[in-house]
Amino acid sequence: MKINNFSAGPSKIPNEVINTIKGSIENFNNLGYSILEISHRSSEFLDIVNNSKILFSQLLNIPSKYEIVFLQGGATFQNSFLPLNFPNLNKDIIFLLTGTWGKKTYDDFNLLFANNLNNITYNNHTLKQLTEEISLTKQDKMFLTSNETINGIQLRNFNSFNKQLYIDMSSDICSYGFSWENVEYVFAGAQKNLGIPGLTIIIFDPNKLNVQNIPSYLNLQNHLDKNSLFNTPPTFSIYVLYEMLNWMKNLGGLEYIENLNRVKSESVYAFLDSHEEIIQVPVNDEFRSLSNIIFNFKNKDYDKAFLEFAKENGFIGLNGHRSVGGIRVSNYNSITINMIDDLLSLINDFILKNDNK
Ligand SMILES: Cc1ncc(COP(=O)(O)O)c(C=O)c1O
């Protein structure tokens, strides 16, 4: 049976990338050995690191003053790594909380910053109300989660906030382009649009780095000085990132990808809205995520029944996060228009089947 993987992460890897990786596992670049065996000190691996950084800069149009570093520990590690390396944030950062992941980051920061931090919590604001409320606060800097993977809430208008931004972009990095004008630090776990777990990418303005006397692995300056090779890095995860970036470039870059993501997500939301008598989409139009589309059936029994029906038909990863339930369609870059069409037919079949009962 054909499997359609809509998982929120780790998530679908494009077939083209899987095929390239298959070849590299057998024999990387005709070197006669596997990518799995590559030494992180070899010139071949150094090329992978440097070329990935170049591809990243090109795709995301990153200004030259920014640095890119590859780390481990997942996005969650950033919740302690970031405040340890930027202790001055204690004085001047506010958090914009739009969901579960931002709250986790906020709580971890507060542990290190003696509960000194303030937040604005999104509560069905309009974007205008939110920007107004933010503009009244005194802090220069703001943390936000650009896409709340569990809650399906996305913020893409970074320039509408009058703050220097620190952003968790784990679930929507490289799904659209943006201006770096007021962005100081971005982090993202790789396991959605950038490949597989084990790798976290950070992109930051090194002039803001305020390094203290902290243990060596925790010190960002060490990772920067050693070009992400301070200790043994997750070589395979970095290689997969490299192939994902090549794939995005060959597909047509972020403009093309963003457009595709828009077309796909708009067709899902339009379908869901056209069935509002039985389906509920809890996120307001302005904040609806292109990356994670959340909904539930008004009849609670239908959620479980639909997920079972989906699984029987080869559709996996559609369950909402265990903390919220419901259905979640993760529409990452690797999801094709055909997959979305097939999914909408599946939901339609489910509705017809149950309406006739
Ligand atoms: C937006 C966001 N932030 C943070 C995390 C945590 O990532 P990790 O499991 O890599 O620590 C996730 C995981 O899905 C996420 O979606």
Coordinates of N, CA and C in Angstrom, one line a residue, residues 10 21 81 96 118 123 159 200 202 212 224 318:
P10 N 9.8 13.8 13.3 CA 10.4 13.7 12.0 C 9.3 13.5 10.9
I21 N 20.4 9.9 -1.2 CA 21.0 9.4 0.0 C 21.4 7.9 -0.1
F81 N 20.8 27.1 26.0 CA 22.0 27.5 25.3 C 21.9 29.0 25.0
L96 N 6.6 36.7 23.2 CA 5.3 36.6 22.6 C 4.9 35.2 22.6
N118 N 8.9 38.9 31.2 CA 7.5 39.2 30.9 C 7.1 38.6 29.6
N123 N -4.3 35.8 22.6 CA -5.6 35.3 23.0 C -6.6 35.8 22.0
N159 N 8.5 42.1 10.4 CA 8.7 43.5 10.3 C 7.7 44.4 11.0
T200 N 20.6 20.8 15.0 CA 19.9 22.1 15.2 C 20.7 23.2 14.4
I202 N 21.5 27.2 13.9 CA 21.3 28.6 14.4 C 21.9 29.6 13.5
Q212 N 30.2 34.4 28.2 CA 30.7 34.4 29.5 C 31.6 33.2 29.7
L224 N 31.5 28.6 16.9 CA 31.7 29.6 15.8 C 33.2 29.5 15.4
L318 N -1.4 11.9 11.0 CA -2.4 12.9 10.9 C -3.0 13.3 12.3

